[in-house]
Coordinates of C-alpha atoms in Angstrom, one line a residue:
M1 CA 26.7 8.5 -13.9
N2 CA 26.4 5.6 -16.4
N3 CA 26.3 2.0 -15.3
L4 CA 29.7 0.9 -14.1
D5 CA 31.3 -2.6 -14.4
L6 CA 32.5 -3.2 -10.9
S7 CA 33.2 -6.9 -11.4
H8 CA 37.0 -6.4 -11.2
A9 CA 37.0 -3.2 -9.0
K10 CA 39.7 -2.7 -6.5
I11 CA 37.9 -2.4 -3.1
A12 CA 38.9 -0.7 0.1
V13 CA 37.2 -1.7 3.4
I14 CA 37.6 0.8 6.3
G15 CA 37.1 -0.7 9.7
S16 CA 38.4 -4.1 10.9
G17 CA 35.6 -4.9 13.3
T18 CA 33.3 -7.9 12.8
M19 CA 31.3 -6.2 10.0
G20 CA 34.4 -4.8 8.2
I21 CA 36.4 -8.0 8.2
G22 CA 33.3 -9.8 7.0
I23 CA 32.8 -7.5 4.0
A24 CA 36.6 -7.8 3.3
Q25 CA 36.2 -11.6 3.2
L26 CA 33.3 -11.3 0.7
A27 CA 35.4 -9.0 -1.6
M28 CA 38.4 -11.3 -1.4
V29 CA 36.5 -14.6 -2.2
N30 CA 34.8 -12.9 -5.1
G31 CA 38.1 -12.1 -6.8
H32 CA 38.6 -8.5 -5.8
S33 CA 41.9 -6.9 -4.9
T34 CA 41.1 -5.8 -1.3
V35 CA 42.7 -3.2 0.9
L36 CA 41.8 -3.1 4.6
Y37 CA 42.4 0.0 6.7
D38 CA 41.8 0.8 10.3
L39 CA 43.3 3.5 12.6
D40 CA 44.0 0.7 15.1
R41 CA 46.8 -1.3 13.6
E42 CA 46.8 -4.0 16.4
K43 CA 43.0 -4.5 15.9
T44 CA 43.6 -5.0 12.2
K45 CA 46.3 -7.6 12.8
K46 CA 44.0 -9.6 15.1
A47 CA 41.2 -9.3 12.6
V48 CA 43.3 -10.6 9.8
E49 CA 44.6 -13.5 12.0
G50 CA 40.9 -14.3 12.7
L51 CA 40.2 -14.2 9.0
R52 CA 43.0 -16.8 8.4
Q53 CA 41.4 -19.0 11.0
T54 CA 38.1 -18.6 9.3
F55 CA 39.5 -19.8 6.0
A56 CA 41.2 -22.7 7.7
K57 CA 37.9 -23.8 9.2
L58 CA 36.2 -23.5 5.8
V59 CA 38.9 -25.7 4.3
E60 CA 38.5 -28.2 7.2
K61 CA 34.7 -28.3 6.6
G62 CA 35.2 -28.9 2.9
K63 CA 33.5 -25.6 1.9
I64 CA 36.6 -24.5 -0.1
I65 CA 39.9 -26.1 -0.9
D66 CA 43.4 -24.9 0.2
K67 CA 44.2 -23.2 -3.1
Q68 CA 41.0 -21.1 -3.0
A69 CA 41.8 -20.0 0.6
E70 CA 45.4 -19.1 -0.5
Q71 CA 44.2 -17.2 -3.5
A72 CA 41.6 -15.2 -1.5
L73 CA 44.2 -14.3 1.2
S74 CA 46.7 -13.2 -1.5
R75 CA 44.2 -10.6 -2.6
L76 CA 44.3 -8.8 0.8
T77 CA 46.6 -6.0 1.7
I78 CA 46.8 -3.9 4.8
A79 CA 47.0 -0.1 4.4
D80 CA 49.2 1.7 6.9
R81 CA 47.8 5.1 5.9
I82 CA 44.5 6.3 4.6
E83 CA 46.4 7.9 1.7
D84 CA 47.2 4.3 0.5
L85 CA 43.5 4.2 -0.7
A86 CA 44.0 6.7 -3.4
D87 CA 43.7 4.3 -6.3
V88 CA 40.8 2.2 -5.2
E89 CA 37.5 2.2 -7.2
L90 CA 35.1 1.4 -4.4
V91 CA 35.4 2.3 -0.7
I92 CA 33.1 0.5 1.8
E93 CA 33.1 2.1 5.2
A94 CA 32.2 0.0 8.3
V95 CA 33.2 2.3 11.2
V96 CA 31.3 3.4 14.3
E97 CA 27.6 4.4 13.7
K98 CA 28.0 8.1 14.3
L99 CA 27.2 10.7 11.6
E100 CA 30.0 13.1 12.4
V101 CA 32.6 10.3 12.3
K102 CA 31.4 9.1 8.9
Q103 CA 31.1 12.6 7.5
S104 CA 34.7 13.4 8.6
L105 CA 36.0 10.2 7.1
F106 CA 34.4 10.7 3.7
Q107 CA 35.5 14.3 3.5
Q108 CA 39.0 13.1 4.1
L109 CA 38.7 10.4 1.4
A110 CA 37.3 13.0 -1.0
E111 CA 40.6 14.8 -0.8
I112 CA 42.6 11.6 -1.4
C113 CA 40.6 9.5 -3.9
R114 CA 39.8 10.2 -7.5
D115 CA 36.6 12.1 -8.3
H116 CA 34.9 9.0 -9.7
T117 CA 35.7 6.7 -6.7
I118 CA 32.5 5.3 -5.3
F119 CA 31.9 5.9 -1.6
A120 CA 29.7 3.3 0.1
S121 CA 28.6 3.4 3.8
N122 CA 27.6 0.3 5.7
T123 CA 25.4 2.4 7.9
S124 CA 22.3 0.7 9.3
S125 CA 20.2 3.8 9.9
I126 CA 22.0 7.1 9.3
S127 CA 20.9 9.2 6.4
V128 CA 23.1 8.6 3.3
T129 CA 22.1 12.1 2.2
A130 CA 23.5 13.6 5.4
I131 CA 26.7 11.6 5.1
A132 CA 27.2 12.9 1.6
A133 CA 26.7 16.5 2.6
G134 CA 29.9 18.5 2.5
I135 CA 32.0 16.1 0.2
S136 CA 32.9 16.9 -3.4
H137 CA 30.8 15.0 -5.9
P138 CA 28.1 13.8 -3.4
E139 CA 26.5 11.9 -6.2
R140 CA 29.1 9.1 -5.7
M141 CA 27.8 8.5 -2.1
V142 CA 25.6 5.4 -1.6
G143 CA 24.5 3.1 1.2
L144 CA 25.6 -0.5 1.1
H145 CA 24.1 -2.1 4.3
F146 CA 25.2 -5.6 4.9
F147 CA 23.7 -7.7 7.7
N148 CA 25.7 -9.5 10.3
P149 CA 27.5 -11.8 9.7
A150 CA 28.2 -10.4 6.3
P151 CA 29.6 -13.6 4.7
L152 CA 26.5 -15.6 5.6
M153 CA 23.5 -13.2 5.5
K154 CA 22.0 -12.9 2.1
L155 CA 20.5 -9.4 2.2
V156 CA 22.2 -6.2 1.3
E157 CA 20.2 -2.9 1.3
I158 CA 21.4 -0.5 -1.4
V159 CA 20.5 3.0 -0.2
Q160 CA 19.9 5.9 -2.6
G161 CA 20.7 9.3 -1.1
L162 CA 19.1 12.4 -2.5
K163 CA 21.9 13.0 -5.0
T164 CA 22.8 9.3 -5.7
P165 CA 21.9 8.4 -9.3
I166 CA 19.9 5.3 -9.8
D167 CA 22.6 4.0 -12.3
L168 CA 25.1 3.8 -9.4
C169 CA 22.6 1.8 -7.4
Q170 CA 22.0 -0.6 -10.3
S171 CA 25.8 -1.0 -10.7
L172 CA 26.1 -2.0 -7.1
K173 CA 23.1 -4.3 -7.4
S174 CA 24.9 -6.1 -10.2
L175 CA 27.9 -6.4 -8.0
M176 CA 26.0 -7.8 -5.1
L177 CA 24.2 -10.4 -7.4
A178 CA 27.7 -11.5 -8.5
W179 CA 28.6 -11.9 -4.8
H180 CA 25.5 -14.2 -4.5
K181 CA 23.6 -11.7 -2.3
I182 CA 20.0 -10.6 -2.5
P183 CA 20.2 -6.8 -3.0
V184 CA 17.2 -4.5 -2.4
L185 CA 17.0 -0.9 -3.4
T186 CA 15.7 1.7 -0.9
K187 CA 15.7 5.4 -0.6
S188 CA 17.6 7.1 2.3
T189 CA 15.0 7.2 5.0
P190 CA 15.3 6.4 8.8
G191 CA 15.8 2.7 9.2
F192 CA 15.8 2.1 5.5
I193 CA 13.6 -1.0 4.9
V194 CA 14.4 -3.6 7.6
N195 CA 15.0 -1.5 10.7
R196 CA 11.9 0.6 9.9
I197 CA 9.4 -2.1 9.0
A198 CA 10.5 -4.5 11.8
R199 CA 9.6 -2.0 14.6
P200 CA 6.1 -3.4 15.2
F201 CA 7.5 -6.9 15.8
Y202 CA 9.2 -5.5 19.0
A203 CA 6.7 -2.7 19.8
E204 CA 3.6 -4.9 19.9
A205 CA 5.4 -7.4 22.1
F206 CA 6.2 -4.7 24.7
R207 CA 2.6 -3.5 24.4
A208 CA 1.2 -6.9 25.2
L209 CA 3.6 -7.3 28.2
Q210 CA 2.8 -3.8 29.5
E211 CA -0.9 -4.5 29.3
Q212 CA -0.3 -7.7 31.2
V213 CA -1.8 -9.8 28.5
T214 CA 0.7 -12.7 28.7
T215 CA 4.2 -13.6 29.8
Y216 CA 7.3 -13.0 27.8
D217 CA 8.1 -16.7 27.3
Q218 CA 4.5 -17.6 26.3
L219 CA 4.5 -14.6 23.9
D220 CA 7.7 -15.9 22.2
Y221 CA 6.2 -19.4 22.0
A222 CA 3.0 -18.0 20.4
L223 CA 4.8 -15.9 17.8
K224 CA 7.0 -18.9 16.8
Q225 CA 4.3 -21.6 16.8
C226 CA 1.4 -19.5 15.4
G227 CA 3.3 -16.9 13.4
G228 CA 6.0 -19.1 12.0
F229 CA 8.8 -16.8 13.2
A230 CA 12.2 -18.4 13.8
M231 CA 12.5 -16.5 17.1
G232 CA 10.1 -14.7 19.4
P233 CA 10.5 -10.9 19.9
C234 CA 11.8 -11.2 23.5
E235 CA 14.5 -13.8 22.8
L236 CA 15.4 -12.0 19.6
M237 CA 15.9 -8.7 21.5
D238 CA 18.0 -10.6 24.1
L239 CA 20.1 -11.9 21.2
I240 CA 20.5 -8.5 19.6
G241 CA 21.0 -6.8 22.9
Q242 CA 18.3 -4.8 24.7
D243 CA 20.5 -1.8 24.7
V244 CA 21.2 -2.0 20.9
N245 CA 17.6 -2.6 20.0
F246 CA 16.5 0.3 22.3
S247 CA 19.1 2.6 20.7
V248 CA 17.9 1.7 17.2
T249 CA 14.3 2.3 18.2
Q250 CA 15.2 5.7 19.7
S251 CA 17.1 6.6 16.6
V252 CA 14.2 5.8 14.2
Y253 CA 11.7 7.5 16.6
E254 CA 13.7 10.7 16.7
A255 CA 14.6 10.7 13.0
F256 CA 10.9 10.5 12.1
F257 CA 10.2 13.6 14.3
Y258 CA 8.6 11.5 17.1
E259 CA 6.1 9.6 14.9
P260 CA 4.0 7.6 17.4
R261 CA 4.4 4.3 15.5
Y262 CA 8.1 4.2 16.5
R263 CA 7.8 5.3 20.2
P264 CA 10.2 3.3 22.4
S265 CA 8.9 1.2 25.3
L266 CA 9.4 2.2 29.0
L267 CA 9.6 -1.5 29.8
Q268 CA 12.6 -1.9 27.5
K269 CA 14.2 1.3 29.0
E270 CA 13.9 -0.4 32.4
L271 CA 15.7 -3.4 31.1
V272 CA 18.5 -1.2 29.7
D273 CA 18.8 0.9 32.8
A274 CA 19.1 -2.3 34.9
G275 CA 21.9 -3.6 32.7
T276 CA 19.9 -6.6 31.7
W277 CA 20.8 -6.5 28.1
G278 CA 20.3 -10.1 27.1
R279 CA 22.8 -12.8 26.3
K280 CA 25.8 -10.6 26.7
S281 CA 24.9 -9.8 30.3
K282 CA 23.5 -13.3 30.9
Q283 CA 20.1 -11.8 31.8
G284 CA 17.5 -10.0 29.8
F285 CA 14.0 -11.4 29.6
Y286 CA 15.6 -14.8 30.0
H287 CA 18.4 -16.0 32.3
Y288 CA 21.4 -17.5 30.4
D289 CA 23.9 -20.1 31.5
E290 CA 27.5 -20.3 30.5
K291 CA 26.5 -21.9 27.2
N292 CA 23.9 -19.2 26.6
Q293 CA 21.1 -21.7 27.0
Y294 CA 17.8 -20.6 28.5
L295 CA 14.4 -22.1 29.5
T296 CA 11.6 -21.6 27.0
F297 CA 7.9 -22.0 27.4
Q298 CA 6.7 -25.6 27.1
P299 CA 3.0 -26.2 26.8
Q300 CA 1.6 -28.8 29.2
T301 CA -1.9 -29.8 28.5
N302 CA -4.1 -30.5 31.5
V303 CA -7.3 -31.3 29.7
T304 CA -9.0 -34.2 31.5
Q305 CA -12.6 -34.1 30.3
S306 CA -13.9 -35.5 27.0
F307 CA -15.7 -33.2 24.6
H308 CA -19.5 -33.3 24.4
A309 CA -21.2 -30.4 22.8
D310 CA -23.3 -29.4 19.8
V311 CA -21.1 -27.7 17.2
Q312 CA -22.4 -25.6 14.3
V313 CA -20.2 -23.7 11.7
K314 CA -21.2 -20.5 9.9
G315 CA -19.3 -18.6 7.3
T316 CA -16.4 -19.3 4.9
W317 CA -13.4 -18.9 7.2
A318 CA -11.4 -17.7 4.2
Q319 CA -8.5 -16.6 6.3
C320 CA -8.1 -20.1 7.7
P321 CA -8.5 -22.4 4.7
H322 CA -7.3 -25.6 6.6
L323 CA -8.9 -25.0 9.9
L324 CA -12.4 -26.4 9.2
E325 CA -10.7 -29.4 7.5
R326 CA -8.5 -30.0 10.5
L327 CA -11.6 -29.8 12.8
G328 CA -13.6 -32.0 10.5
L329 CA -16.2 -29.2 10.0
S330 CA -16.4 -29.0 6.3
R331 CA -20.1 -28.2 6.1
A332 CA -20.8 -24.6 7.1
L333 CA -24.0 -22.5 7.0
A334 CA -23.9 -19.5 4.7
S335 CA -23.3 -16.4 6.8
N336 CA -21.5 -13.0 6.6
E337 CA -19.9 -13.9 9.9
N338 CA -17.4 -16.6 10.7
I339 CA -18.5 -18.4 13.8
I340 CA -18.0 -21.9 15.2
Q341 CA -20.8 -22.2 17.7
I342 CA -20.1 -24.7 20.5
D343 CA -23.3 -25.0 22.5
D344 CA -23.9 -21.4 23.6
I345 CA -20.3 -20.2 23.0
D346 CA -19.4 -18.3 19.9
L347 CA -15.8 -19.0 18.7
R348 CA -14.7 -16.3 16.3
L349 CA -11.5 -15.5 14.3
S350 CA -10.2 -12.2 15.7
Q351 CA -10.6 -9.1 13.5
G352 CA -9.1 -6.6 15.9
E353 CA -12.2 -6.3 18.2
S354 CA -12.3 -6.4 22.0
A355 CA -14.1 -9.5 23.4
N356 CA -15.3 -7.5 26.4
L357 CA -16.3 -4.2 24.7
Q358 CA -18.0 -5.5 21.6
Y359 CA -19.6 -8.8 22.6
L360 CA -21.9 -8.0 25.5
S361 CA -24.8 -10.4 25.2
R362 CA -23.2 -13.7 24.2
K363 CA -20.4 -15.9 25.4
T364 CA -17.6 -15.1 23.0
V365 CA -14.1 -16.6 22.5
L366 CA -11.8 -14.8 20.0
M367 CA -9.1 -16.8 18.2
D368 CA -5.7 -15.6 16.9
W369 CA -4.6 -16.3 13.4
H370 CA -2.3 -19.2 12.7
H371 CA 0.1 -19.4 9.7
D372 CA -0.6 -23.2 9.2
F373 CA -3.7 -24.6 10.8
A374 CA -3.1 -28.0 9.2
Q375 CA 0.0 -28.4 11.4
A376 CA -1.0 -26.2 14.3
Q377 CA 0.1 -27.5 17.7
A378 CA -1.3 -24.6 19.7
I379 CA -3.8 -21.8 19.3
V380 CA -4.1 -18.4 21.2
L381 CA -7.5 -17.5 22.5
S382 CA -9.1 -14.8 24.6
H383 CA -12.7 -14.6 25.9
N384 CA -15.2 -12.1 27.3
H385 CA -16.5 -11.8 30.9
L386 CA -19.5 -13.9 30.2
C387 CA -17.4 -17.1 29.8
Q388 CA -17.1 -19.2 33.0
A389 CA -14.5 -21.8 33.9
D390 CA -16.6 -24.7 32.6
D391 CA -16.9 -22.8 29.2
L392 CA -13.2 -22.4 29.0
A393 CA -12.7 -26.1 29.8
K394 CA -15.2 -27.0 27.1
I395 CA -13.2 -25.0 24.5
E396 CA -9.9 -26.6 25.7
A397 CA -11.5 -30.1 25.3
F398 CA -12.8 -29.2 21.8
F399 CA -9.3 -28.3 20.6
A400 CA -7.6 -31.2 22.5
Q401 CA -9.5 -33.6 20.3
Y402 CA -7.3 -32.4 17.5
Q403 CA -4.0 -32.2 19.5
M404 CA -4.1 -28.5 19.7
Y405 CA -3.1 -26.8 22.9
V406 CA -4.9 -23.7 24.0
I407 CA -3.0 -20.6 25.2
W408 CA -5.4 -18.2 27.0
V409 CA -4.5 -14.5 27.0
T410 CA -6.5 -11.6 28.5
D411 CA -8.7 -9.6 26.2
H412 CA -6.2 -8.0 23.7
P413 CA -7.5 -6.7 20.4
A414 CA -6.1 -8.8 17.5
L415 CA -4.4 -10.9 20.1
L416 CA -0.7 -11.7 19.4
T417 CA 0.2 -13.1 16.0
L418 CA -2.5 -11.3 14.0
R419 CA -1.8 -8.0 15.7
T420 CA 1.9 -8.2 15.0
I421 CA 1.5 -9.2 11.3
V422 CA -1.1 -6.6 10.4
L423 CA 1.1 -3.9 11.8
L424 CA 4.1 -5.2 9.9
I425 CA 1.9 -5.0 6.8
N426 CA 0.7 -1.5 7.6
E427 CA 4.3 -0.4 8.0
A428 CA 5.2 -1.9 4.7
C429 CA 2.3 0.0 3.1
E430 CA 3.5 3.3 4.6
A431 CA 7.0 2.6 3.1
S432 CA 5.3 2.0 -0.3
L433 CA 3.2 5.1 0.0
H434 CA 6.4 7.2 0.3
G435 CA 8.1 5.4 -2.5
I436 CA 10.8 3.9 -0.3
A437 CA 11.1 0.6 -2.0
S438 CA 9.2 -1.8 -4.3
M439 CA 6.8 -4.5 -2.9
E440 CA 9.2 -7.2 -4.0
D441 CA 12.2 -5.6 -2.4
I442 CA 10.2 -5.0 0.9
D443 CA 9.3 -8.7 1.0
N444 CA 12.8 -9.8 0.2
A445 CA 14.3 -7.4 2.8
M446 CA 12.1 -8.8 5.6
R447 CA 12.5 -12.4 4.6
Y448 CA 16.3 -12.3 4.2
G449 CA 17.2 -9.5 6.6
V450 CA 15.4 -10.6 9.7
N451 CA 14.4 -14.1 8.6
Y452 CA 10.6 -13.6 8.6
P453 CA 8.7 -16.7 7.3
K454 CA 7.0 -14.4 4.7
G455 CA 7.3 -10.8 3.5
P456 CA 4.6 -8.3 4.6
Y457 CA 2.9 -8.3 1.2
Q458 CA 3.0 -12.1 1.0
W459 CA 1.1 -12.1 4.3
M460 CA -1.3 -9.5 3.0
M461 CA -2.1 -11.7 0.0
Q462 CA -2.7 -14.7 2.3
L463 CA -4.9 -12.9 4.8
G464 CA -6.7 -10.7 2.3
A465 CA -6.2 -6.9 2.2
E466 CA -9.8 -6.2 3.3
Y467 CA -9.3 -8.4 6.4
V468 CA -6.1 -6.6 7.2
L469 CA -7.7 -3.2 6.8
A470 CA -10.8 -4.1 8.9
T471 CA -8.4 -5.4 11.7
L472 CA -6.5 -2.1 11.7
N473 CA -9.6 0.0 11.6
N474 CA -10.9 -1.9 14.7
L475 CA -7.6 -1.4 16.5
Y476 CA -7.6 2.3 15.7
A477 CA -11.2 2.7 16.8
L478 CA -10.5 1.0 20.2
Y479 CA -7.2 2.7 21.0
G480 CA -7.6 6.0 19.3
E481 CA -3.9 6.1 18.7
E482 CA -2.1 7.2 15.5
K483 CA 0.1 4.1 15.6
Y484 CA -2.9 2.0 14.7
R485 CA -4.1 4.2 11.9
A486 CA -4.4 2.3 8.6
S487 CA -2.0 3.5 5.8
L488 CA -3.6 5.4 3.0
Y489 CA -1.8 3.1 0.6
L490 CA -3.6 0.1 2.1
K491 CA -7.0 1.9 1.9
Q492 CA -6.3 2.7 -1.7
Y493 CA -5.3 -0.8 -2.5
V494 CA -8.5 -2.2 -1.0
A495 CA -10.6 0.3 -2.8
K496 CA -9.0 -0.6 -6.1
Q497 CA -9.6 -4.3 -5.5
Q498 CA -13.3 -3.6 -4.6
S499 CA -13.6 -1.5 -7.7
V500 CA -12.2 -4.2 -9.9
T501 CA -14.5 -6.8 -8.3
A502 CA -17.5 -4.6 -8.7
G503 CA -16.7 -4.0 -12.4
S504 CA -16.3 -7.7 -13.0
S505 CA -19.6 -8.5 -11.4
K506 CA -21.3 -5.8 -13.5
N507 CA -19.8 -7.2 -16.7
L508 CA -21.0 -10.7 -15.8
T509 CA -24.5 -9.4 -15.2
K510 CA -24.5 -7.8 -18.6
C511 CA -23.4 -11.0 -20.2
A512 CA -26.1 -13.0 -18.5

């Protein structure tokens, strides 16, 4: 299939729910003659009336003018029968997320539409290859996964099934760029890019709660403050719906033949079974009032003592370029280890180790990574059993000098932010290993699909691949679980970097 010019294509949208009507709106405002079809005629009428109200609000806010709204609405027609879609060039399906329903729909459309009509499914996790099975010319089947709300969210995943030619994907990429979207190409695999790579963000939150490391509201605060995430995992799952998030996790877990990395949480199952689904049930992790407002964690410092101690710095602290500057500790002793020694207490940046299992002879405090130490308001720490109350007070007073609040958690390898981010990176590496998507598309997918502050590979560049690998290796050694096994892709990436560095050093020696 050669590249197609879809800039003036007649488009049919099937399904008049929130996603379907949003996709129809996009097609209309971008100049396409658009046909909307749904088995439920009354639902369609309500959806179109809602769309008229949406355009009226856009005019009221000055986003568009009256004429633009009128022109867009004039491009929309309602199909009474599915047979009315016979002459469209592109069909975008946004019906219930069930394989058998989608297969049946496209088999029916294959009998009605022309052989070259493009069939696109807005599925968020179902195999495009499976949907295409059984229809004539399965090579015209492609995934076109918009994110809710479709008119506002920038990301679109273009999903290539086993028989989908790359030319078709490229044609749809051009169309999405014309619609001012950020399209990413992915192979048809469970969860595609976003719903696959995002799983550790939720899974590691549940793991911390199950291991009684911290509280749900403190966890959310830490991931937002230290990780730079717009929402913490617990409040985000409440927003999505605990039942919906649990269902997606189950679907990915089963589709990957029970790969341990995607195993659902018993804690989330308890929430779902109790009907505490989040905002829509007014209770999830949080309790919600009639305006969906809820109480969040607010740090309250209770440091009363001034700081008096001998401080010595060792190492480069390469993963925290602004930390020493913030703490006024620019002079550091050369060392292979990064340590801020405060009297007889060793403050270390976590690398996935256990404070209690690996530091048996010295008082040790492990520090979580922070995305911006120059502006940090809080820092997450854990400590080993040798530390006493006065030691912890001393550490709190040390950071209080620089207006940084200390959040103590129990000994938890890689703590909260670092652990979450290295596992997101590892999942991205697994996707790359299997050729699912490019590094650039993976980063764009996570930034624009779930609003992460950075893509996984951007984080890897910031932290350093060797540091990420060492952290994962420590987690794997401690837990002995496959979910913490470092990706072969990451290992190969680090080995290649080390080889290049060694080669450069050898050449410099020769020149000298």
